Short mmCIF file of C-alpha atoms and ligand atoms in Angstrom, two decimals:
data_model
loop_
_atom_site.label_atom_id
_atom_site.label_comp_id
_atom_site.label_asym_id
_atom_site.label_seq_id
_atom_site.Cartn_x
_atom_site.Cartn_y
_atom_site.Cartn_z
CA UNK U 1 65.94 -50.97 2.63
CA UNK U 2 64.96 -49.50 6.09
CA UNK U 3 62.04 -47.04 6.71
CA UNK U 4 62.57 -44.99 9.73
CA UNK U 5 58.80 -43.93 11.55
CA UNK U 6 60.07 -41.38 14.47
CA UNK U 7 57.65 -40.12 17.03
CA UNK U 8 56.89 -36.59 15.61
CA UNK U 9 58.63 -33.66 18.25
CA UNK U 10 56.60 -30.27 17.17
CA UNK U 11 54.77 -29.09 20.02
CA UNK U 12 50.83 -29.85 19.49
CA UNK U 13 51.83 -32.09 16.83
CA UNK U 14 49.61 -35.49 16.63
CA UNK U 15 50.03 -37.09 13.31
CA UNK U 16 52.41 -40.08 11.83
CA UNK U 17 54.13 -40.03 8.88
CA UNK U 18 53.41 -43.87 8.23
CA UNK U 19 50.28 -45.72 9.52
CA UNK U 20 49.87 -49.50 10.11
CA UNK U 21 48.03 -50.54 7.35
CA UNK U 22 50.66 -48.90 4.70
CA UNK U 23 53.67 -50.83 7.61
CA UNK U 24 51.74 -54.23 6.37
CA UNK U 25 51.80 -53.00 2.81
CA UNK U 26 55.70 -52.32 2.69
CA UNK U 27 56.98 -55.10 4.57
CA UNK U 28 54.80 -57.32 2.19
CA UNK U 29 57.55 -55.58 -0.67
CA UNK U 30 60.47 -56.98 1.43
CA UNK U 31 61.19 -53.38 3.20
CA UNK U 32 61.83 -53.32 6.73
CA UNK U 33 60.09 -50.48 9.22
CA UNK U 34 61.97 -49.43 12.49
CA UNK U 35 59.21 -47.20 14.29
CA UNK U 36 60.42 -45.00 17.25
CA UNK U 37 58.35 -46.52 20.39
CA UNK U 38 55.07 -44.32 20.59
CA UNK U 39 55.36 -42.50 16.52
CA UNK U 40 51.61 -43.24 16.68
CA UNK U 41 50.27 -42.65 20.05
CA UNK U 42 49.29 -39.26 19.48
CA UNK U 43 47.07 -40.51 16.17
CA UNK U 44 45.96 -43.61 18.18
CA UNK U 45 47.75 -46.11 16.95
CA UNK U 46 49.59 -48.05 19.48
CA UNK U 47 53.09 -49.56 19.21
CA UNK U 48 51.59 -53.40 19.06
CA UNK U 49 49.53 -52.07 16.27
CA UNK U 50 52.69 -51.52 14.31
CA UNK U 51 54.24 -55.24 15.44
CA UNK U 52 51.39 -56.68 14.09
CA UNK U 53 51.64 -55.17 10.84
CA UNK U 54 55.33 -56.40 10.38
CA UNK U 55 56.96 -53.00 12.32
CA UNK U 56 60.33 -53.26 14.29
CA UNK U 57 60.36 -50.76 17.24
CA UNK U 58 63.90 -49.15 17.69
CA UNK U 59 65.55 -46.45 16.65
CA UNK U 60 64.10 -44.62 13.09
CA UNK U 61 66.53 -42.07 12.26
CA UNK U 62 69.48 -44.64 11.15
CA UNK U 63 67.31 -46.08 8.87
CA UNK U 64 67.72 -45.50 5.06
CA UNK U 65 64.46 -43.52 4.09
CA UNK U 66 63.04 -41.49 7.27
CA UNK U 67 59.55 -40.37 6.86
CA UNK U 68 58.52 -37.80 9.18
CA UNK U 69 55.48 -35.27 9.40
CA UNK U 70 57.57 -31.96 10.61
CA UNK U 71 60.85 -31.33 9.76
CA UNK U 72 63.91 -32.73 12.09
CA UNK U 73 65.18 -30.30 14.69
CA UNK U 74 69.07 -30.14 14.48
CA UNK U 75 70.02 -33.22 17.05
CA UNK U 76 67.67 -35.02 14.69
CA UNK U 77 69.67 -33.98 11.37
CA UNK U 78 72.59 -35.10 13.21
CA UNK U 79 71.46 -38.51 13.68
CA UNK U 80 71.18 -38.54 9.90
CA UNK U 81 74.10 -40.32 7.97
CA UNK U 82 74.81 -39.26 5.06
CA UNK U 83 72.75 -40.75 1.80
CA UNK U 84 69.74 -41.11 4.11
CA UNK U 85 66.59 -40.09 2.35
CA UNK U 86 64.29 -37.91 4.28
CA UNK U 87 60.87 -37.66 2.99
CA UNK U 88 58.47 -34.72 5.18
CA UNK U 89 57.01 -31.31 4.96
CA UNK U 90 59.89 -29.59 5.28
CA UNK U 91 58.85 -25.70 4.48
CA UNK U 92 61.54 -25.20 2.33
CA UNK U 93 59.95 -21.54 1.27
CA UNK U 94 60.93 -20.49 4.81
CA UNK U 95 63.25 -22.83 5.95
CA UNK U 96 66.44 -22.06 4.07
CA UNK U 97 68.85 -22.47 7.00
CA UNK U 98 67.64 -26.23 7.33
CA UNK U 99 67.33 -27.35 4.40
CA UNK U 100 71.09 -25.85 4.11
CA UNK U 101 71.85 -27.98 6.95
CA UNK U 102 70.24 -30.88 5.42
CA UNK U 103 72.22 -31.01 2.01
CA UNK U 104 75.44 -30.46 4.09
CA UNK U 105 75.04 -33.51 5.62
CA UNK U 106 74.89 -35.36 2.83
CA UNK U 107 70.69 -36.62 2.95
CA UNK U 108 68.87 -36.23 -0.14
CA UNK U 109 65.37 -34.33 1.02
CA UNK U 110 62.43 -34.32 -0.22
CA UNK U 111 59.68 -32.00 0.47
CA UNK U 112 56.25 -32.92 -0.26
CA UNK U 113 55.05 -29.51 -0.42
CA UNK U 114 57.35 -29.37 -3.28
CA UNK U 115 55.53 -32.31 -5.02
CA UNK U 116 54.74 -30.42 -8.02
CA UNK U 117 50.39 -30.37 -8.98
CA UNK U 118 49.94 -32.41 -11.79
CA UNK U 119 48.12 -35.53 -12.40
CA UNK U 120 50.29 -38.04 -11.99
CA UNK U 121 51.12 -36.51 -8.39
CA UNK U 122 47.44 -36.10 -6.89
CA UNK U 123 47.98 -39.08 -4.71
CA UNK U 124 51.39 -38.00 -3.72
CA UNK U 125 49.77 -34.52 -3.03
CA UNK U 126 49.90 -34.24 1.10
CA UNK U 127 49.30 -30.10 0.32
CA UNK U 128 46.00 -31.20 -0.13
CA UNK U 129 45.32 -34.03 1.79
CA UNK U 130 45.97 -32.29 4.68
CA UNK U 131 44.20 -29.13 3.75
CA UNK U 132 40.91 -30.77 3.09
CA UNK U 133 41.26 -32.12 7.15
CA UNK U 134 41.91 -28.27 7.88
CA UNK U 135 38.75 -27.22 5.73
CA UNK U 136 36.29 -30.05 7.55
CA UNK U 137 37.91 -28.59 10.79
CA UNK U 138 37.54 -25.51 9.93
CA UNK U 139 33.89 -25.37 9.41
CA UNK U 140 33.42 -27.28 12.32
CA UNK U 141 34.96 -25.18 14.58
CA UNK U 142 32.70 -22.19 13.13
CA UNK U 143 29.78 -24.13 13.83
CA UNK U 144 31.22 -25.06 17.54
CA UNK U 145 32.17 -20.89 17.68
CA UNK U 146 28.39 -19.83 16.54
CA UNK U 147 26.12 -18.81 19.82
CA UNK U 148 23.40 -20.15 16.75
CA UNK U 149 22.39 -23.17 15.30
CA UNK U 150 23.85 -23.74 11.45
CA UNK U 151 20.89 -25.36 10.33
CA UNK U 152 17.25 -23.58 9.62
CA UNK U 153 15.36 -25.39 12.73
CA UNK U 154 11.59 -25.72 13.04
CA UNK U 155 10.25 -26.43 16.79
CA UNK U 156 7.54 -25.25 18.92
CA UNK U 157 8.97 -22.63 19.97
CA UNK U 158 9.67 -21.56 16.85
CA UNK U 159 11.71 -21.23 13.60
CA UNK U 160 15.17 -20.95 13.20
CA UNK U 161 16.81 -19.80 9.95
CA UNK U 162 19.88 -21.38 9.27
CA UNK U 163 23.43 -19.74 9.67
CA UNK U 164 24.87 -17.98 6.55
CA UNK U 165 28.99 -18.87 6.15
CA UNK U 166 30.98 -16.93 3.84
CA UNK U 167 34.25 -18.76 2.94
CA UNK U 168 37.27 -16.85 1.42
CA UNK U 169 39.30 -18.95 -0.76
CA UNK U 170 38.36 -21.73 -2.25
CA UNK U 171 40.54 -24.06 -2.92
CA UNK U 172 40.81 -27.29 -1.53
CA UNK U 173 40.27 -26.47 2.17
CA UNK U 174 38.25 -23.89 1.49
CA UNK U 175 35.75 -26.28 -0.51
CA UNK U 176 35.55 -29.01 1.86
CA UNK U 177 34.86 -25.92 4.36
CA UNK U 178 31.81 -25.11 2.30
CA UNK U 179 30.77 -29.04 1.73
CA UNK U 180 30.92 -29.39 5.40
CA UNK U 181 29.28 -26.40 6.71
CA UNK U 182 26.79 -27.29 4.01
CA UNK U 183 25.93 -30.47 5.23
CA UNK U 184 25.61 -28.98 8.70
CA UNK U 185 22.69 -27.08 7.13
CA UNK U 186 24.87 -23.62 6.68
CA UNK U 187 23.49 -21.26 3.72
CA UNK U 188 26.92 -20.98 2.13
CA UNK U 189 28.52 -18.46 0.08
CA UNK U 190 32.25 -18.95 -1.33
CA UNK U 191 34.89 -16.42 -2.61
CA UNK U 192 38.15 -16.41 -4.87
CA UNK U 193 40.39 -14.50 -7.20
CA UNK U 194 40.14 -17.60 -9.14
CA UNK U 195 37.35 -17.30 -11.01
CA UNK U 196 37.56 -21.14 -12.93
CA UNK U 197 36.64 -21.90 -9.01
CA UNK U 198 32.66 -20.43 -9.69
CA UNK U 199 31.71 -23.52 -10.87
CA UNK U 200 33.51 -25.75 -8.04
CA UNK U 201 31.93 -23.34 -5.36
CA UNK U 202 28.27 -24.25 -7.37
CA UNK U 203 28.94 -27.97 -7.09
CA UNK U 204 29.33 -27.77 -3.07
CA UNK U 205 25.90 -26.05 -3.20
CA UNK U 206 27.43 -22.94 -2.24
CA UNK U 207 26.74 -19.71 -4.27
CA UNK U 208 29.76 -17.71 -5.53
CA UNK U 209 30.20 -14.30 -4.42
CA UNK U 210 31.71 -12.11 -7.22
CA UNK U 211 33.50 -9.03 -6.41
CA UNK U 212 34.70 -8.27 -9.84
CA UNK U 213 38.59 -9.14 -9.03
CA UNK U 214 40.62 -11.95 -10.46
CA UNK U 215 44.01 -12.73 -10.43
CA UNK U 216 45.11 -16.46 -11.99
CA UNK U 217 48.54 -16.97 -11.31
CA UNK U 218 50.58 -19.66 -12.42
CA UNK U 219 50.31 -23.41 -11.87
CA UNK U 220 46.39 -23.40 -10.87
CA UNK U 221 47.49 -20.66 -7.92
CA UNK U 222 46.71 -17.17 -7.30
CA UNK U 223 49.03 -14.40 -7.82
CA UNK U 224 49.25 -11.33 -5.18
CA UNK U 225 47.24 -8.59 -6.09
CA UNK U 226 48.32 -4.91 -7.01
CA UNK U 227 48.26 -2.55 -4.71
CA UNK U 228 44.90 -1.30 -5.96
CA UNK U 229 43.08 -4.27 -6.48
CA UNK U 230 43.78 -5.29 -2.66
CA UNK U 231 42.16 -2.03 -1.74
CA UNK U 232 39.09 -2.33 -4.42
CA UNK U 233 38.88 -6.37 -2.78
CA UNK U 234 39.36 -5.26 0.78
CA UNK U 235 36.50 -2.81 0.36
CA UNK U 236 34.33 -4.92 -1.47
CA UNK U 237 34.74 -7.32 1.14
CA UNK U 238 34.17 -4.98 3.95
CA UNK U 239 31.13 -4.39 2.68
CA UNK U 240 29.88 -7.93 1.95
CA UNK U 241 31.29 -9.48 5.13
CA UNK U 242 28.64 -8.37 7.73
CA UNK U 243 25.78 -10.22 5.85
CA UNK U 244 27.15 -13.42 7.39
CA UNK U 245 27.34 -15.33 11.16
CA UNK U 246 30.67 -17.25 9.95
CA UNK U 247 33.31 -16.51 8.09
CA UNK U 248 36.06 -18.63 7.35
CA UNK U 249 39.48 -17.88 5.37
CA UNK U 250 41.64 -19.69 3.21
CA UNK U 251 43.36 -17.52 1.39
CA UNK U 252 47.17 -17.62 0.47
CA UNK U 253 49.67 -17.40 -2.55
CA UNK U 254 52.48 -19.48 -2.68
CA UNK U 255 55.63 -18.53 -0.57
CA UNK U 256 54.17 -14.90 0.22
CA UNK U 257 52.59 -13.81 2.95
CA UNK U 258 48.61 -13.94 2.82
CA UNK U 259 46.86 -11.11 1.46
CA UNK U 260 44.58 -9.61 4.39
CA UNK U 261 40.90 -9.78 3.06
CA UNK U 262 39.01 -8.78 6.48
CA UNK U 263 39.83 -5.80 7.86
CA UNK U 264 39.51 -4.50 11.05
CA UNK U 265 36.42 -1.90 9.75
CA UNK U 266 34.92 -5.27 8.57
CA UNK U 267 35.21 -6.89 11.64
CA UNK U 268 34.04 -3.88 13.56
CA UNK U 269 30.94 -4.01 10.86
CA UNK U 270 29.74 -7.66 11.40
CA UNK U 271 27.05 -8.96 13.68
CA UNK U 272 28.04 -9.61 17.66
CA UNK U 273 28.70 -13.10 18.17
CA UNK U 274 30.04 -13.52 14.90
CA UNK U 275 32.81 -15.74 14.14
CA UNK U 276 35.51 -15.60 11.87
CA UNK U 277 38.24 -19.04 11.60
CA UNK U 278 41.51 -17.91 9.97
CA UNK U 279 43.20 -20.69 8.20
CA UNK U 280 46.29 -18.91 6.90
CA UNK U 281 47.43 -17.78 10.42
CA UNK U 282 50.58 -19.64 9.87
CA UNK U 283 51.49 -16.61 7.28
CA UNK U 284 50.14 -14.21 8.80
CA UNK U 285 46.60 -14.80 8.82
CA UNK U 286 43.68 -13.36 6.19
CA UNK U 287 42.13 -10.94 8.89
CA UNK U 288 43.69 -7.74 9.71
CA UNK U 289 43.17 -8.68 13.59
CA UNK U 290 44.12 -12.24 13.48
CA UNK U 291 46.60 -13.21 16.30
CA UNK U 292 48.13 -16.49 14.70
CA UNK U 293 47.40 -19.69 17.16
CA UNK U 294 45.06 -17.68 19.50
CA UNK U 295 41.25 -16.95 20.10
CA UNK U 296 40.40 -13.38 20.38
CA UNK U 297 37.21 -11.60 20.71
CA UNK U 298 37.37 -8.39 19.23
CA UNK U 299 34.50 -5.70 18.62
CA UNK U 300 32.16 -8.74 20.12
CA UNK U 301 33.38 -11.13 16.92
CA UNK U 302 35.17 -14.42 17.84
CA UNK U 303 38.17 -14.46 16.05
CA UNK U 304 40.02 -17.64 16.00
CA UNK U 305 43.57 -18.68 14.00
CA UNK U 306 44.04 -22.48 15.10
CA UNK U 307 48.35 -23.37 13.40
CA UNK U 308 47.46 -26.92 13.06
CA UNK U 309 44.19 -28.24 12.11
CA UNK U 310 45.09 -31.88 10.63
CA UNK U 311 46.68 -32.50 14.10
CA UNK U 312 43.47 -32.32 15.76
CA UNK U 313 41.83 -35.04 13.33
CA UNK U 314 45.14 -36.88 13.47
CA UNK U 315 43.69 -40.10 12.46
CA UNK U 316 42.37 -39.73 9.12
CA UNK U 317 45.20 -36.77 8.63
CA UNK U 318 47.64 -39.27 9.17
CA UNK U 319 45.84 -42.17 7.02
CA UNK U 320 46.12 -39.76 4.45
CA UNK U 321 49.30 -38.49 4.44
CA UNK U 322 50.87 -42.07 4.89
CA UNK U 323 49.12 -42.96 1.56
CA UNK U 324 50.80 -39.97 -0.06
CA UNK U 325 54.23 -40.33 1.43
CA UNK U 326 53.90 -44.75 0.20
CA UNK U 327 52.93 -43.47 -3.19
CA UNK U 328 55.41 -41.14 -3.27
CA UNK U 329 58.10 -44.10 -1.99
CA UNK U 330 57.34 -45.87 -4.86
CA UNK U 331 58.59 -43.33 -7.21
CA UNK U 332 62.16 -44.10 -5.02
CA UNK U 333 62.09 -47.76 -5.02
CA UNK U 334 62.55 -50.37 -7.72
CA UNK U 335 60.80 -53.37 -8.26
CA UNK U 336 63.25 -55.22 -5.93
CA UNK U 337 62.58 -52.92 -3.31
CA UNK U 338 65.77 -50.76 -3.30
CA UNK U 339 66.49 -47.19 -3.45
CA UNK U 340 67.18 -45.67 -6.61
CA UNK U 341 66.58 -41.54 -7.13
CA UNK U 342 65.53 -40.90 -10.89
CA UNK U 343 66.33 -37.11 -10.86
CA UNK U 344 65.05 -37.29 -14.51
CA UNK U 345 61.76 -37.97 -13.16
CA UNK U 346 59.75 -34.28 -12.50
CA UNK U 347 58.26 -35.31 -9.21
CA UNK U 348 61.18 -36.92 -7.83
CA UNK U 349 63.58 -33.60 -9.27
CA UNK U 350 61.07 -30.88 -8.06
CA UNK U 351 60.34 -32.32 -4.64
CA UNK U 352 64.07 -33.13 -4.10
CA UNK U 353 64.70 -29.73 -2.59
CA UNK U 354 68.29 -30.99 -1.93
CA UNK U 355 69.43 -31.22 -4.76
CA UNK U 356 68.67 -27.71 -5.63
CA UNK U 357 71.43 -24.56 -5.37
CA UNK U 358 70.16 -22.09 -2.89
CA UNK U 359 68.40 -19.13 -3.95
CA UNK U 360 71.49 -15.90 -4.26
CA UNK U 361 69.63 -13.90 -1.67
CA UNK U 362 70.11 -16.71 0.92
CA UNK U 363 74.32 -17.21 0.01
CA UNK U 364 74.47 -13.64 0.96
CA UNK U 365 72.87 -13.77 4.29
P1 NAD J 1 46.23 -22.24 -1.64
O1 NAD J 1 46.20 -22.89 -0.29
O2 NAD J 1 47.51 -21.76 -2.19
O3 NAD J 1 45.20 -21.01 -1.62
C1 NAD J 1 43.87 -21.17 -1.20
C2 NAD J 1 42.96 -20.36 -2.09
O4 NAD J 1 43.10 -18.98 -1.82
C3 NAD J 1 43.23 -20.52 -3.58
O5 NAD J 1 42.07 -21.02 -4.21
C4 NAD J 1 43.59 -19.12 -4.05
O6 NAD J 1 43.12 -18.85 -5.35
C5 NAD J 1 42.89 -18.27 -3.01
N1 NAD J 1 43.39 -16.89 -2.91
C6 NAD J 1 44.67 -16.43 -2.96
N2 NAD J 1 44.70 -15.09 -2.83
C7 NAD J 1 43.42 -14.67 -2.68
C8 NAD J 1 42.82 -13.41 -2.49
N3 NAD J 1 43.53 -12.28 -2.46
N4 NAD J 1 41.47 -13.36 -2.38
C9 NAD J 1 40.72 -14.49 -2.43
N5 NAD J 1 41.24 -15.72 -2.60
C10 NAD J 1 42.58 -15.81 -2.73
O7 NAD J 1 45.56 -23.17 -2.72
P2 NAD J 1 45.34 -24.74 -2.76
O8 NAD J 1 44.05 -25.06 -2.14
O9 NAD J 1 46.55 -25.43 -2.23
O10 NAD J 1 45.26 -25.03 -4.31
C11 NAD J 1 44.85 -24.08 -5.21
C12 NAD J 1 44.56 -24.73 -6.53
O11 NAD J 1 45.65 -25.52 -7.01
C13 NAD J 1 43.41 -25.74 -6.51
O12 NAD J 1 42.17 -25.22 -6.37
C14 NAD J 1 43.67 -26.40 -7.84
O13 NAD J 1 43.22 -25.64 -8.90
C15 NAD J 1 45.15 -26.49 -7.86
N6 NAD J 1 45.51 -27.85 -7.45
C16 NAD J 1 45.83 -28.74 -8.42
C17 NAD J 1 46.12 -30.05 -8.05
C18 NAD J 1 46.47 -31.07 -9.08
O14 NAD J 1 46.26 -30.84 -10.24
N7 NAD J 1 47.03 -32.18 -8.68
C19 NAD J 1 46.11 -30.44 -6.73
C20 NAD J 1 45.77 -29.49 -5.77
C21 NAD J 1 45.49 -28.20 -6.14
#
């Protein structure tokens, strides 16, 4: 069996979907990699770092099982034959059209977003890998935002008290948000609809902010709000969110767009020189006055929705992911090494987006 590594094509994009320590590991099973010249340039990993660990350099999309970060554009789907596995975040809840394109050629996909959250999955789980880089990133770019110092500083000429961060949302990147602004000597405070999270927030060191709205939804995720509970939340918040230099969102629900929780009143309400770091800009963004992928300042608050976060660490990001894409291969391969798709398995027949009919709404279009 051959693994296809191409050199990832999204603009900004930095990462590798296979790194050369998991190359050595695979080739040691009997696979064979065929990296594109340069897949790992961008995360600093150079081509002779792939020879060394066993890689072929030539041309990755003929091979068997492609494993890519983005999904292909359409010259690369061509280059697909049919049977091929393709193994990436693919966005299937907004990329219908391609994923169309995908099973009419014939390649199974698999999308590790759709790697369902249980257990057995959590090393497969590249949702979360990749959103505890964003959270680390996250907090860091706050701290880099802040005309202040995060922690309290004594000196001579004087005393400093440390910056307060507010983070809404916290799940995975929003907790390493809080652990890292924490350790940066931030007083932190976290928020969520989730209110199993309290206790999670607590063990960061953070203290949890409770605004008397929950909404579990199912599989560990939130569900959107009502109507009135987004107002009775969105007020709330207005009122809580000029107590703090930084504030940092996380917030979305699964396939939806992400429920605004700073308004523009709020924003208009905080300090000057305030920051706020919108994490969910790729739906939309959690602050009414977020322009996704830009910096803005706005009523003297920095307001900043960076798309790609993991890119910018794209080391580690891409250590990471690599381990959850190999784990993930070995729910594909047999002990010999070859392919073989056990659509009785629930990982491999929820992430196999494929295999699935598309939704009615999307045959009509
Ligand atoms: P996510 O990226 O979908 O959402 C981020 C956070 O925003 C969530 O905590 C959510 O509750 C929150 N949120 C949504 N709407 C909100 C609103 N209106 N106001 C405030 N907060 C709001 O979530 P995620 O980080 O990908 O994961 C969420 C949860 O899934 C985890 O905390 C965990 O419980 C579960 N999970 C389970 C596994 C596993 O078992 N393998 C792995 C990862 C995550």
């Amino acid at each position: 069996v051959r693994i296809g590594v191409p050199a990832e094509t999204a603009p900004g994009e930095r990462r590798v979907a296979l790194v050369p320590t998991h190359v050595e590991q695979l080739v040691a099973r009997g696979l064979r990699v065929i990296c594109e010249p340069g897949a790992g340039l961008g995360a600093w990993y150079r081509d002779d770092d792939y020879r060394a660990a066993g890689a072929e350099l030539g041309e990755p999309w003929a091979a068997d099982i492609v494993l890519t970060v983005t999904p292909p554009g359409p010259s690369q789907v061509e280059r697909l034959a049919p049977g091929t596995v393709l193994i990436g975040f693919l966005a299937p809840a907004t990329q219908g059209e391609q994923i169309q394109a995908l099973r009419k050629a014939g390649v199974h996909a698999f999308a590790v977003e759709a790697v369902p959250r249980i257990s057995r999955a959590q090393s497969m789980d590249a949702l979360s890998s990749q959103a505890s880089v964003a959270g680390y990133r996250a907090a860091l770019l706050a701290a880099e935002k802040l005309p202040r110092f995060l922690p309290m500083l004594t000196t001579a000429a004087g005393t400093v008290p440390p910056a307060s961060v507010l983070v809404l949302g916290a799940g995975v990147a929003g907790l390493q948000a809080l652990a890292t602004a924490k350790r940066l000597g931030a007083r932190t405070t976290g928020y969520d609809v989730r209110p199993e999270v309290a206790d999670q927030v607590r063990s960061v060191g953070a203290t949890w902010l409770d605004l008397g709205v929950t909404a579990e939804g199912e599989g560990g995720y939130a569900r959107d709000l009502t109507a009135e509970e987004r107002a009775s939340q969105q007020q709330r918040l207005t009122d809580a969110v000029s107590d703090y230099d930084a504030v940092i969102t996380t917030a979305a629900v699964p396939g939806g767009r992400a429920p605004t929780l700073v308004t523009a009143e709020a924003v208009r309400a905080m300090r000057p020189g305030s920051v706020v770091v919108d994490l969910a800009g790729e739906s939309g963004g959690n602050c009414e006055l977020t322009v996704p992928g830009e910096e803005t300042v706005v009523h003297d608050v920095t307001i900043t929705a960076p798309l790609n976060l993991p890119s910018e660490c794209a080391v580690h990001a891409s250590d990471l992911y690599s381990r959850n894409l190999v784990e993930l291969l070995g729910l594909l391969l047999d002990d010999e090494g070859r392919l073989s798709l056990d659509t009785d398995d629930e990982i491999v027949a929820s992430a196999r987006v494929t295999a699935k009919e598309p939704a009615r709404d999307e045959e009509d279009d």
